[in-house]
Tab-separated table of C-alpha atoms in Angstrom:
chain	number	residue	atom	x	y	z
V	679	MET	CA	86.889	124.936	127.294
V	680	ALA	CA	89.788	122.682	126.430
V	681	VAL	CA	92.706	123.938	124.344
V	682	PRO	CA	92.954	122.183	120.927
V	683	TYR	CA	95.703	119.577	120.945
V	684	ASN	CA	98.800	120.958	119.213
V	685	GLY	CA	101.244	118.082	119.436
V	686	THR	CA	102.251	115.374	117.015
V	687	THR	CA	99.442	113.503	115.238
V	688	GLY	CA	99.467	110.485	112.966
V	689	SER	CA	102.126	108.528	114.878
V	690	ALA	CA	102.499	107.130	118.380
V	691	ASP	CA	103.469	109.921	120.735
V	692	ALA	CA	103.668	110.227	124.503
V	693	GLY	CA	101.807	113.515	124.431
V	694	TYR	CA	104.696	115.689	125.484
V	695	SER	CA	105.647	116.989	122.056
V	696	SER	CA	103.427	120.023	122.611
V	697	MET	CA	105.863	121.088	125.354
V	698	ALA	CA	102.857	121.826	127.585
V	699	SER	CA	103.524	121.751	131.309
V	700	ASN	CA	99.927	120.714	132.000
V	701	LEU	CA	98.575	118.143	129.556
V	702	ASN	CA	95.101	118.410	131.080
V	703	VAL	CA	94.477	121.670	129.257
V	704	PHE	CA	93.749	119.691	126.067
V	705	TYR	CA	90.771	117.802	127.476
V	706	ASP	CA	87.371	118.638	128.894
V	707	THR	CA	86.864	116.904	132.228
V	708	GLY	CA	83.194	116.219	131.457
V	709	HIS	CA	84.104	113.979	128.517
V	710	MET	CA	86.809	112.229	130.508
V	711	VAL	CA	84.505	111.599	133.476
V	712	TRP	CA	81.810	110.075	131.258
V	713	ILE	CA	84.196	107.683	129.507
V	714	THR	CA	85.857	106.715	132.796
V	715	VAL	CA	82.444	105.937	134.317
V	716	SER	CA	81.479	104.072	131.145
V	717	ALA	CA	84.611	101.933	131.443
V	718	ALA	CA	83.612	101.051	135.007
V	719	LEU	CA	80.089	100.184	133.831
V	720	VAL	CA	81.447	97.822	131.170
V	721	LEU	CA	83.636	96.211	133.839
V	722	LEU	CA	80.467	95.646	135.894
V	723	MET	CA	79.015	93.706	132.962
V	724	ILE	CA	81.706	91.027	133.157
V	725	PRO	CA	80.695	89.515	136.524
V	726	GLY	CA	77.155	89.996	135.211
V	727	VAL	CA	78.022	87.588	132.408
V	728	GLY	CA	79.412	85.183	134.998
V	729	PHE	CA	76.279	85.269	137.156
V	730	PHE	CA	74.012	84.976	134.116
V	731	TYR	CA	75.855	81.935	132.806
V	732	SER	CA	76.264	80.426	136.262
V	733	GLY	CA	72.536	80.577	136.915
V	734	LEU	CA	71.789	78.857	133.615
V	735	ALA	CA	74.312	76.077	134.242
V	736	ARG	CA	74.129	73.036	136.504
V	737	ARG	CA	74.860	73.528	140.205
V	738	LYS	CA	78.000	71.396	140.199
V	739	SER	CA	79.637	73.565	137.500
V	740	ALA	CA	78.283	76.974	138.527
V	741	LEU	CA	81.376	78.482	140.121
V	742	GLN	CA	83.642	77.822	137.135
V	743	LEU	CA	81.679	80.212	134.939
V	744	VAL	CA	81.851	83.042	137.471
V	745	LEU	CA	85.587	82.505	137.888
V	746	LEU	CA	86.259	82.356	134.143
V	747	SER	CA	84.464	85.660	133.596
V	748	MET	CA	86.765	87.364	136.101
V	749	LEU	CA	89.863	85.595	134.816
V	750	SER	CA	88.977	86.987	131.405
V	751	VAL	CA	89.447	90.481	132.859
V	752	SER	CA	92.885	89.577	134.164
V	753	THR	CA	94.075	87.653	131.120
V	754	VAL	CA	92.919	90.208	128.563
V	755	GLY	CA	93.955	93.053	130.847
V	756	PHE	CA	97.562	91.910	130.467
V	757	GLN	CA	97.155	91.043	126.779
V	758	TRP	CA	95.681	94.496	126.070
V	759	PHE	CA	98.614	96.179	127.808
V	760	PHE	CA	101.177	93.870	126.211
V	761	TRP	CA	100.186	94.248	122.564
V	762	GLY	CA	96.411	94.120	122.165
V	763	TYR	CA	95.838	97.876	122.240
V	764	SER	CA	98.646	98.500	119.782
V	765	LEU	CA	97.437	95.809	117.380
V	766	THR	CA	93.909	97.230	117.480
V	767	PHE	CA	94.270	100.999	117.752
V	768	SER	CA	97.756	101.927	116.596
V	769	ARG	CA	97.655	104.959	114.318
V	770	THR	CA	99.667	103.142	111.664
V	771	GLY	CA	99.011	99.758	110.108
V	772	ASN	CA	97.601	98.123	107.015
V	773	ALA	CA	93.959	97.393	106.216
V	774	PHE	CA	94.014	94.193	108.252
V	775	ILE	CA	95.929	94.719	111.496
V	776	GLY	CA	97.816	97.364	113.439
V	777	ASP	CA	101.482	97.355	114.349
V	778	LEU	CA	103.468	97.343	117.589
V	779	THR	CA	104.327	101.032	117.735
V	780	GLN	CA	102.523	101.173	121.090
V	781	PHE	CA	103.746	97.832	122.392
V	782	GLY	CA	103.576	97.779	126.183
V	783	LEU	CA	101.721	101.118	126.001
V	784	ILE	CA	104.884	103.004	125.081
V	785	LYS	CA	104.061	106.540	123.947
V	786	THR	CA	100.487	106.055	125.132
V	787	ILE	CA	99.529	108.916	127.424
V	788	ALA	CA	97.972	112.154	126.269
V	789	GLN	CA	97.790	112.253	122.495
V	790	PRO	CA	94.159	112.029	121.267
V	791	ASN	CA	92.972	108.673	119.969
V	792	GLY	CA	89.536	107.496	118.918
V	793	SER	CA	88.205	111.001	119.431
V	794	SER	CA	89.692	114.451	119.701
V	795	VAL	CA	88.275	114.715	123.227
V	796	LEU	CA	89.937	111.562	124.600
V	797	PRO	CA	93.584	111.067	125.576
V	798	ASP	CA	95.214	107.842	124.451
V	799	ILE	CA	95.368	106.251	127.896
V	800	LEU	CA	91.647	106.798	128.583
V	801	PHE	CA	90.665	105.404	125.197
V	802	CYS	CA	92.886	102.411	125.983
V	803	LEU	CA	91.141	101.886	129.334
V	804	TYR	CA	87.665	102.026	127.831
V	805	GLN	CA	88.356	99.811	124.837
V	806	GLY	CA	90.202	97.358	127.062
V	807	MET	CA	86.918	96.593	128.808
V	808	PHE	CA	85.361	95.653	125.452
V	809	ALA	CA	88.316	93.378	124.775
V	810	SER	CA	87.838	91.758	128.202
V	811	ILE	CA	84.109	91.091	127.994
V	812	THR	CA	84.189	89.540	124.518
V	813	PRO	CA	85.990	86.281	125.432
V	814	ALA	CA	84.017	86.225	128.698
V	815	LEU	CA	80.846	86.021	126.593
V	816	ALA	CA	82.265	83.193	124.485
V	817	ILE	CA	83.923	81.105	127.176
V	818	GLY	CA	80.579	80.024	128.623
V	819	ALA	CA	80.771	77.313	125.962
V	820	VAL	CA	82.947	75.264	128.341
V	821	ALA	CA	79.980	74.706	130.679
V	822	ASP	CA	79.985	71.298	132.391
V	823	ARG	CA	82.879	69.847	130.378
V	824	GLY	CA	85.771	72.237	129.646
V	825	ARG	CA	89.119	72.442	131.476
V	826	MET	CA	90.323	75.682	133.023
V	827	LEU	CA	93.932	75.939	131.821
V	828	PRO	CA	93.160	75.526	128.108
V	829	ALA	CA	90.342	78.060	128.493
V	830	LEU	CA	92.775	80.671	129.841
V	831	VAL	CA	95.359	79.993	127.130
V	832	PHE	CA	92.586	80.192	124.566
V	833	ILE	CA	91.403	83.577	125.865
V	834	PHE	CA	94.861	85.079	125.370
V	835	VAL	CA	95.431	83.556	121.926
V	836	TRP	CA	91.895	84.230	120.693
V	837	SER	CA	92.002	87.859	121.791
V	838	THR	CA	95.211	88.331	119.804
V	839	LEU	CA	94.281	86.461	116.637
V	840	VAL	CA	90.526	87.055	116.461
V	841	TYR	CA	89.204	89.952	118.534
V	842	ASP	CA	92.028	92.396	117.809
V	843	PRO	CA	91.852	92.024	113.990
V	844	ILE	CA	88.038	92.244	113.847
V	845	ALA	CA	88.000	95.294	116.137
V	846	TYR	CA	90.750	96.851	113.997
V	847	TRP	CA	88.787	96.300	110.781
V	848	THR	CA	85.688	97.840	112.331
V	849	TRP	CA	86.881	100.780	114.441
V	850	ASN	CA	90.390	101.739	113.378
V	851	ALA	CA	90.420	104.431	110.667
V	852	ASN	CA	92.830	102.228	108.654
V	853	GLY	CA	90.613	99.125	108.850
V	854	TRP	CA	88.964	97.868	105.676
V	855	LEU	CA	85.470	97.645	107.191
V	856	PHE	CA	85.801	101.173	108.581
V	857	LYS	CA	86.686	102.458	105.128
V	858	LEU	CA	83.944	100.485	103.366
V	859	PRO	CA	82.094	101.676	105.545
V	860	SER	CA	80.329	98.981	107.569
V	861	TYR	CA	78.741	100.801	110.498
V	862	ASP	CA	78.975	99.260	113.956
V	863	PHE	CA	78.453	101.657	116.824
V	864	ALA	CA	79.417	99.558	119.853
V	865	GLY	CA	80.386	96.039	118.821
V	866	GLY	CA	77.770	94.011	116.984
V	867	GLY	CA	80.580	92.409	114.964
V	868	PRO	CA	83.749	92.516	117.104
V	869	VAL	CA	81.936	91.652	120.346
V	870	HIS	CA	78.704	89.770	119.708
V	871	ILE	CA	79.051	88.039	116.346
V	872	ALA	CA	82.659	87.167	117.170
V	873	SER	CA	81.838	85.786	120.624
V	874	GLY	CA	78.713	83.973	119.421
V	875	SER	CA	80.478	82.232	116.554
V	876	CYS	CA	83.402	81.477	118.877
V	877	ALA	CA	81.048	79.790	121.359
V	878	LEU	CA	79.492	77.757	118.545
V	879	ALA	CA	82.930	76.578	117.406
V	880	TYR	CA	84.095	75.879	120.972
V	881	SER	CA	80.965	73.797	121.644
V	882	LEU	CA	81.538	71.883	118.412
V	883	MET	CA	85.185	71.159	119.230
V	884	LEU	CA	84.424	70.121	122.829
V	885	GLY	CA	81.644	67.766	121.868
V	886	LYS	CA	78.375	67.126	123.641
V	887	ARG	CA	78.016	66.712	127.370
V	888	THR	CA	77.767	63.132	128.584
V	889	GLY	CA	74.170	61.989	128.447
V	890	TYR	CA	73.084	64.870	126.252
V	891	SER	CA	71.974	62.689	123.350
V	892	ASN	CA	70.320	60.178	125.665
V	893	SER	CA	68.075	62.938	127.016
V	894	GLY	CA	66.872	63.803	123.535
V	895	GLY	CA	69.137	66.836	123.348
V	896	LEU	CA	67.120	68.628	125.992
V	897	PRO	CA	69.085	71.183	128.044
V	898	TYR	CA	69.398	70.902	131.799
V	899	ARG	CA	67.185	73.211	133.820
V	900	PRO	CA	68.872	76.393	135.129
V	901	HIS	CA	69.965	75.767	138.689
V	902	SER	CA	69.503	79.378	139.929
V	903	VAL	CA	67.023	81.719	138.301
V	904	THR	CA	67.990	84.327	140.904
V	905	ASN	CA	71.555	84.378	139.576
V	906	VAL	CA	70.221	84.788	136.051
V	907	VAL	CA	68.191	87.834	137.139
V	908	LEU	CA	71.181	89.269	139.014
V	909	GLY	CA	73.408	88.827	135.966
V	910	THR	CA	70.781	90.445	133.762
V	911	VAL	CA	70.601	93.486	136.049
V	912	PHE	CA	74.396	93.884	135.993
V	913	LEU	CA	74.419	93.583	132.212
V	914	TRP	CA	71.492	95.950	131.659
V	915	VAL	CA	73.000	98.654	133.861
V	916	GLY	CA	76.469	98.172	132.415
V	917	TRP	CA	75.152	98.408	128.861
V	918	PHE	CA	74.550	102.136	129.397
V	919	GLY	CA	78.329	102.477	129.489
V	920	PHE	CA	78.808	99.920	126.739
V	921	ASN	CA	76.615	101.769	124.234
V	922	GLY	CA	76.463	105.256	125.716
V	923	GLY	CA	80.228	105.454	126.126
V	924	SER	CA	80.725	104.455	122.487
V	925	ALA	CA	79.794	108.012	121.523
V	926	LEU	CA	83.311	108.692	122.873
V	927	GLY	CA	82.193	111.818	124.680
V	928	MET	CA	79.403	113.304	126.771
V	929	ASN	CA	77.042	114.540	124.071
V	930	LEU	CA	73.491	114.132	122.791
V	931	ARG	CA	74.464	111.083	120.785
V	932	ALA	CA	75.529	109.345	123.994
V	933	VAL	CA	72.192	110.207	125.616
V	934	MET	CA	70.258	108.960	122.595
V	935	ALA	CA	72.276	105.733	122.581
V	936	CYS	CA	71.434	105.168	126.254
V	937	TYR	CA	67.728	105.766	125.636
V	938	SER	CA	67.595	103.486	122.607
V	939	THR	CA	69.460	100.801	124.532
V	940	ASN	CA	66.974	100.790	127.392
V	941	LEU	CA	63.975	100.907	125.046
V	942	ALA	CA	65.181	98.003	122.896
V	943	ALA	CA	65.877	95.854	125.967
V	944	SER	CA	62.432	96.584	127.391
V	945	CYS	CA	60.616	95.690	124.176
V	946	ALA	CA	62.717	92.569	123.664
V	947	GLY	CA	62.158	91.279	127.195
V	948	LEU	CA	58.395	91.637	126.840
V	949	THR	CA	58.442	90.031	123.379
V	950	TRP	CA	60.347	86.930	124.539
V	951	VAL	CA	58.026	86.488	127.537
V	952	LEU	CA	54.978	86.564	125.257
V	953	LEU	CA	56.579	84.125	122.811
V	954	ASP	CA	57.146	81.653	125.653
V	955	TYR	CA	53.722	82.300	127.157
V	956	ARG	CA	52.019	81.208	123.962
V	957	LEU	CA	53.520	77.723	124.399
V	958	GLU	CA	53.023	76.924	128.083
V	959	ARG	CA	50.811	79.705	129.430
V	960	LYS	CA	53.563	80.491	131.952
V	961	TRP	CA	55.302	83.807	132.619
V	962	SER	CA	58.960	82.907	132.319
V	963	THR	CA	61.597	84.798	134.279
V	964	ILE	CA	64.344	83.136	132.249
V	965	GLY	CA	62.465	84.146	129.111
V	966	PHE	CA	62.347	87.782	130.183
V	967	CYS	CA	66.055	87.840	131.012
V	968	SER	CA	66.998	86.138	127.758
V	969	GLY	CA	64.806	88.551	125.830
V	970	ALA	CA	66.271	91.619	127.495
V	971	ILE	CA	69.808	90.456	126.695
V	972	SER	CA	68.845	89.730	123.077
V	973	GLY	CA	67.470	93.265	122.760
V	974	LEU	CA	70.636	94.740	124.255
V	975	VAL	CA	72.734	92.734	121.816
V	976	ALA	CA	70.639	93.703	118.790
V	977	ILE	CA	70.684	97.429	119.565
V	978	THR	CA	74.449	97.500	120.176
V	979	PRO	CA	75.595	98.163	116.584
V	980	ALA	CA	72.681	100.531	115.951
V	981	ALA	CA	72.401	102.556	119.178
V	982	GLY	CA	74.205	105.641	117.888
V	983	PHE	CA	72.614	105.581	114.442
V	984	VAL	CA	68.868	105.022	114.880
V	985	PRO	CA	65.935	107.048	116.300
V	986	PRO	CA	63.928	105.670	119.253
V	987	TRP	CA	61.101	104.274	117.105
V	988	ALA	CA	63.625	102.093	115.306
V	989	ALA	CA	64.898	100.805	118.662
V	990	VAL	CA	61.423	99.359	119.291
V	991	ILE	CA	61.558	97.415	116.020
V	992	ILE	CA	65.129	96.287	116.614
V	993	GLY	CA	64.278	95.059	120.115
V	994	ILE	CA	61.274	93.078	118.897
V	995	CYS	CA	63.096	91.639	115.880
V	996	GLY	CA	66.087	90.749	118.031
V	997	ALA	CA	63.946	88.881	120.565
V	998	VAL	CA	61.961	86.978	117.934
V	999	SER	CA	65.078	86.011	115.968
V	1000	CYS	CA	67.070	84.916	119.029
V	1001	ASN	CA	64.115	83.029	120.483
V	1002	PHE	CA	63.715	80.888	117.390
V	1003	ALA	CA	67.501	80.648	116.973
V	1004	THR	CA	67.704	78.611	120.181
V	1005	LYS	CA	66.571	75.678	117.980
V	1006	ILE	CA	69.596	75.987	115.685
V	1007	LYS	CA	71.786	73.916	117.998
V	1008	PHE	CA	69.422	70.962	117.608
V	1009	LEU	CA	69.485	71.279	113.831
V	1010	LEU	CA	73.287	71.417	113.838
V	1011	GLY	CA	73.730	68.795	116.552
V	1012	VAL	CA	75.934	71.127	118.612
V	1013	ASP	CA	75.651	71.283	122.401
V	1014	ASP	CA	75.716	75.061	122.901
V	1015	ALA	CA	74.788	74.697	126.564
V	1016	LEU	CA	73.966	78.349	127.256
V	1017	ASP	CA	72.607	79.386	123.834
V	1018	ILE	CA	75.430	81.856	123.372
V	1019	PHE	CA	75.321	81.692	119.590
V	1020	ALA	CA	71.542	82.077	119.518
V	1021	VAL	CA	71.576	85.236	121.644
V	1022	HIS	CA	74.881	86.911	120.816
V	1023	GLY	CA	75.649	85.575	117.359
V	1024	ILE	CA	72.158	85.881	115.887
V	1025	GLY	CA	71.392	89.036	117.904
V	1026	GLY	CA	74.528	90.712	116.573
V	1027	ILE	CA	73.685	89.702	113.003
V	1028	VAL	CA	70.139	91.073	113.288
V	1029	GLY	CA	71.417	94.315	114.821
V	1030	ASN	CA	74.022	94.848	112.117
V	1031	ILE	CA	71.488	94.265	109.351
V	1032	LEU	CA	68.924	96.621	110.867
V	1033	THR	CA	71.597	99.293	111.332
V	1034	GLY	CA	71.864	99.336	107.550
V	1035	VAL	CA	68.092	99.668	107.307
V	1036	PHE	CA	67.209	102.225	110.003
V	1037	GLY	CA	70.474	104.167	110.415
V	1038	VAL	CA	70.159	107.911	109.768
V	1039	SER	CA	72.821	110.590	109.645
V	1040	SER	CA	70.749	112.990	111.769
V	1041	ILE	CA	71.155	110.748	114.831
V	1042	ALA	CA	74.847	110.115	114.222
V	1043	ALA	CA	75.398	113.886	113.903
V	1044	LEU	CA	74.221	114.430	117.472
V	1045	ASP	CA	77.865	114.206	118.524
V	1046	GLY	CA	78.555	117.407	116.573
V	1047	SER	CA	80.184	115.788	113.531
V	1048	ALA	CA	78.895	115.597	109.963
V	1049	TYR	CA	77.942	112.199	108.505
V	1050	PRO	CA	76.897	111.092	105.021
V	1051	ALA	CA	73.668	109.154	104.423
V	1052	ILE	CA	73.806	105.945	106.445
V	1053	GLY	CA	71.020	103.406	105.901
V	1054	TRP	CA	67.895	102.753	103.887
V	1055	ALA	CA	66.045	105.311	105.992
V	1056	ASP	CA	68.421	107.863	104.431
V	1057	GLY	CA	67.970	106.407	100.955
V	1058	HIS	CA	71.430	104.800	101.016
V	1059	TRP	CA	70.507	101.402	99.605
V	1060	VAL	CA	73.993	99.946	99.195
V	1061	GLN	CA	74.645	100.124	102.931
V	1062	LEU	CA	72.920	96.816	103.587
V	1063	GLY	CA	75.527	95.108	101.426
V	1064	ASN	CA	78.285	96.758	103.445
V	1065	GLN	CA	76.671	95.543	106.662
V	1066	LEU	CA	76.482	91.995	105.307
V	1067	ALA	CA	80.185	92.189	104.463
V	1068	GLY	CA	80.944	93.067	108.086
V	1069	ILE	CA	78.750	90.215	109.335
V	1070	CYS	CA	80.359	87.613	107.073
V	1071	ALA	CA	83.866	88.820	107.920
V	1072	ALA	CA	83.312	88.708	111.695
V	1073	PHE	CA	81.506	85.355	111.661
V	1074	GLY	CA	83.814	83.640	109.177
V	1075	TRP	CA	87.066	84.792	110.774
V	1076	SER	CA	85.976	84.055	114.339
V	1077	PHE	CA	84.491	80.618	113.614
V	1078	ALA	CA	87.361	79.402	111.420
V	1079	MET	CA	90.119	80.732	113.655
V	1080	THR	CA	88.464	79.393	116.809
V	1081	CYS	CA	88.297	75.902	115.316
V	1082	ALA	CA	91.938	76.129	114.209
V	1083	ILE	CA	93.175	77.424	117.572
V	1084	LEU	CA	91.308	74.756	119.549
V	1085	PHE	CA	92.372	71.951	117.206
V	1086	LEU	CA	96.042	72.878	117.604
V	1087	MET	CA	95.752	73.424	121.348
V	1088	ASN	CA	94.204	69.998	121.820
V	1089	LEU	CA	97.337	68.456	120.304
V	1090	VAL	CA	99.593	70.088	122.909
V	1091	PRO	CA	100.300	67.924	125.989
V	1092	GLY	CA	98.572	69.424	129.003
V	1093	LEU	CA	96.168	71.522	126.944
V	1094	SER	CA	93.493	68.952	126.152
V	1095	LEU	CA	90.220	70.832	126.064
V	1096	ARG	CA	87.889	68.487	127.904
V	1097	VAL	CA	87.855	66.996	131.388
V	1098	SER	CA	87.747	63.247	131.921
V	1099	PRO	CA	84.400	61.436	132.206
V	1100	ASP	CA	84.974	61.022	135.960
V	1101	GLU	CA	85.564	64.748	136.403
V	1102	GLU	CA	82.590	65.641	134.261
V	1103	ASP	CA	80.318	63.484	136.375
V	1104	VAL	CA	81.631	64.813	139.677
V	1105	GLY	CA	81.394	68.379	138.424
V	1106	ILE	CA	83.866	70.953	137.159
V	1107	ASP	CA	83.812	72.929	140.400
V	1108	ASP	CA	84.970	69.925	142.419
V	1109	ALA	CA	87.391	68.505	139.861
V	1110	GLN	CA	89.007	71.707	138.550
V	1111	LEU	CA	88.474	74.282	141.308
V	1112	GLY	CA	88.091	72.313	144.536
V	1113	GLU	CA	85.519	74.895	145.588
V	1114	PHE	CA	81.768	75.179	145.261
V	1115	ALA	CA	79.272	77.891	144.509
V	1116	TYR	CA	77.201	76.707	147.485
V	1117	ASP	CA	78.585	75.119	150.651
V	1118	TYR	CA	75.770	72.612	150.939
V	1119	VAL	CA	76.786	70.969	147.661
V	1120	GLU	CA	80.023	69.816	149.245
V	1121	LEU	CA	78.455	68.963	152.584
V	1122	THR	CA	75.696	66.833	151.167
V	1123	ARG	CA	77.665	65.083	148.491
V	1124	HIS	CA	80.883	64.227	150.277
V	1125	VAL	CA	80.424	64.563	154.014
V	1126	ALA	CA	80.729	60.771	154.383
V	1127	ASP	CA	83.739	60.371	152.107
V	1128	ALA	CA	85.620	63.676	152.363
V	1129	ASN	CA	88.964	61.886	151.972
V	1130	ALA	CA	87.841	59.615	149.160
V	1131	SER	CA	89.542	59.566	145.798
V	1132	LEU	CA	88.033	61.131	142.709
V	1133	SER	CA	87.004	57.679	141.441
V	1134	ASP	CA	85.290	56.890	144.733
V	1135	ARG	CA	83.416	60.175	144.635
V	1136	HIS	CA	82.478	59.368	141.056
V	1137	LEU	CA	80.831	56.152	142.219
V	1138	SER	CA	79.094	57.978	145.041
V	1139	SER	CA	77.772	60.742	142.783
V	1140	THR	CA	76.492	58.381	140.125
V	1141	SER	CA	74.494	56.356	142.618
V	1142	GLY	CA	71.062	57.868	142.298
V	1143	SER	CA	72.489	61.114	140.849
V	1144	ALA	CA	72.863	62.436	144.373
V	1145	SER	CA	74.355	65.734	143.251
V	1146	GLU	CA	71.159	66.648	141.459
V	1147	LYS	CA	68.686	65.269	144.020
V	1148	VAL	CA	69.826	66.714	147.354
V	1149	VAL	CA	66.927	68.383	149.148
V	1150	SER	CA	68.173	69.051	152.676
V	1151	LEU	CA	71.332	70.469	154.181
V	1152	GLY	CA	71.770	67.606	156.617
V	1153	ALA	CA	71.422	64.818	154.069
V	1154	THR	CA	74.381	62.681	153.080
V	1155	ALA	CA	75.126	61.181	149.710
V	1156	PRO	CA	73.389	57.841	149.191
């Protein structure tokens, strides 16, 4: 059994004030192992996002989305160390944002934070993965038309001005949503609603892809269903750490969260498949993957508050809502290429609402703590209003700030958001990366004009849309 922490509390502290020679005596290794593994599982989700988005995108822009997901880890990894963790989880601060008492992770070692069973540095590691995956979810909005450099600058700025405040409101004991309280177990607001509304705003500010309106607003077909399945597997497995680790310890609440997560995803995947089957009498792999992700999103804010039977309802409701929400982009006239808002934004909203309906204190108390009545299932009727406050705050702040950040960035020389028409036609991978997801794309498109200029390649690619019609490895561009 660990020794109760006896050092300074309530202010940033390196953990040495207890004068203990061995700081490990304050922590149970079982809890630390589970959260460390959970952090690794959330990290696994980030390339999963990249593969999922890449498979849904066009072949000539597939690699950019994988690269951006990994660059999100690096960019936010530095931002989280620099000031993100302090702004989000400092022990002092006002109702809106933290301070810089732990700037550069000073005094961030062994004092408990987030939970009495977690040292500061481990809590920082785990929460840093949440901070990294959130912009990775949103940045898929650049598909087929967004430049790389502005996307990276945006990730850093957005994490500071949008993710950190929303996460502070929700999870820091000083945050106004935490005190309300608006319950959010693992990130329905800070992660999913914020990233979904960010993607909607980014798509709006970028404008539609060339030719989008001429094709009746119909999306391009996914170029690799296999990549979509691979990304879904990574995400599904990683979500056990995403939701299970949010119990902040190895306890029955963590186990229940893992079970509810898997159950909701299963029910949602089946629901989406059946919804698509009713239209075309086809069993859609993309539909199953999209449904599973929508169920995972919807259960995220509720996983540590609801019993398993509620997870079934949440999974089904999440899939139905997200499925029909894919039509919103046509109503709004916004080219959300990968339906990020429909799945993450709407899924997060549905999950937050149903947390206020089905949340019960008996499930939350499985971590050994005492909780007041939570949702309607406990007879706490006002909670739904609190949940709606959290939804409106996360959506409104993320959407408005994203538009403002992108508008200002687009005015800065060198940070224009969108590639040129020539580059868009050739493909982002060629124009911005100089590399390709598949070797044969380069071989078949440019084997005859490898030294040609971008404009020449533009003419070659537009002739017969060769990049989309290649059928054999040995063929050359017409």
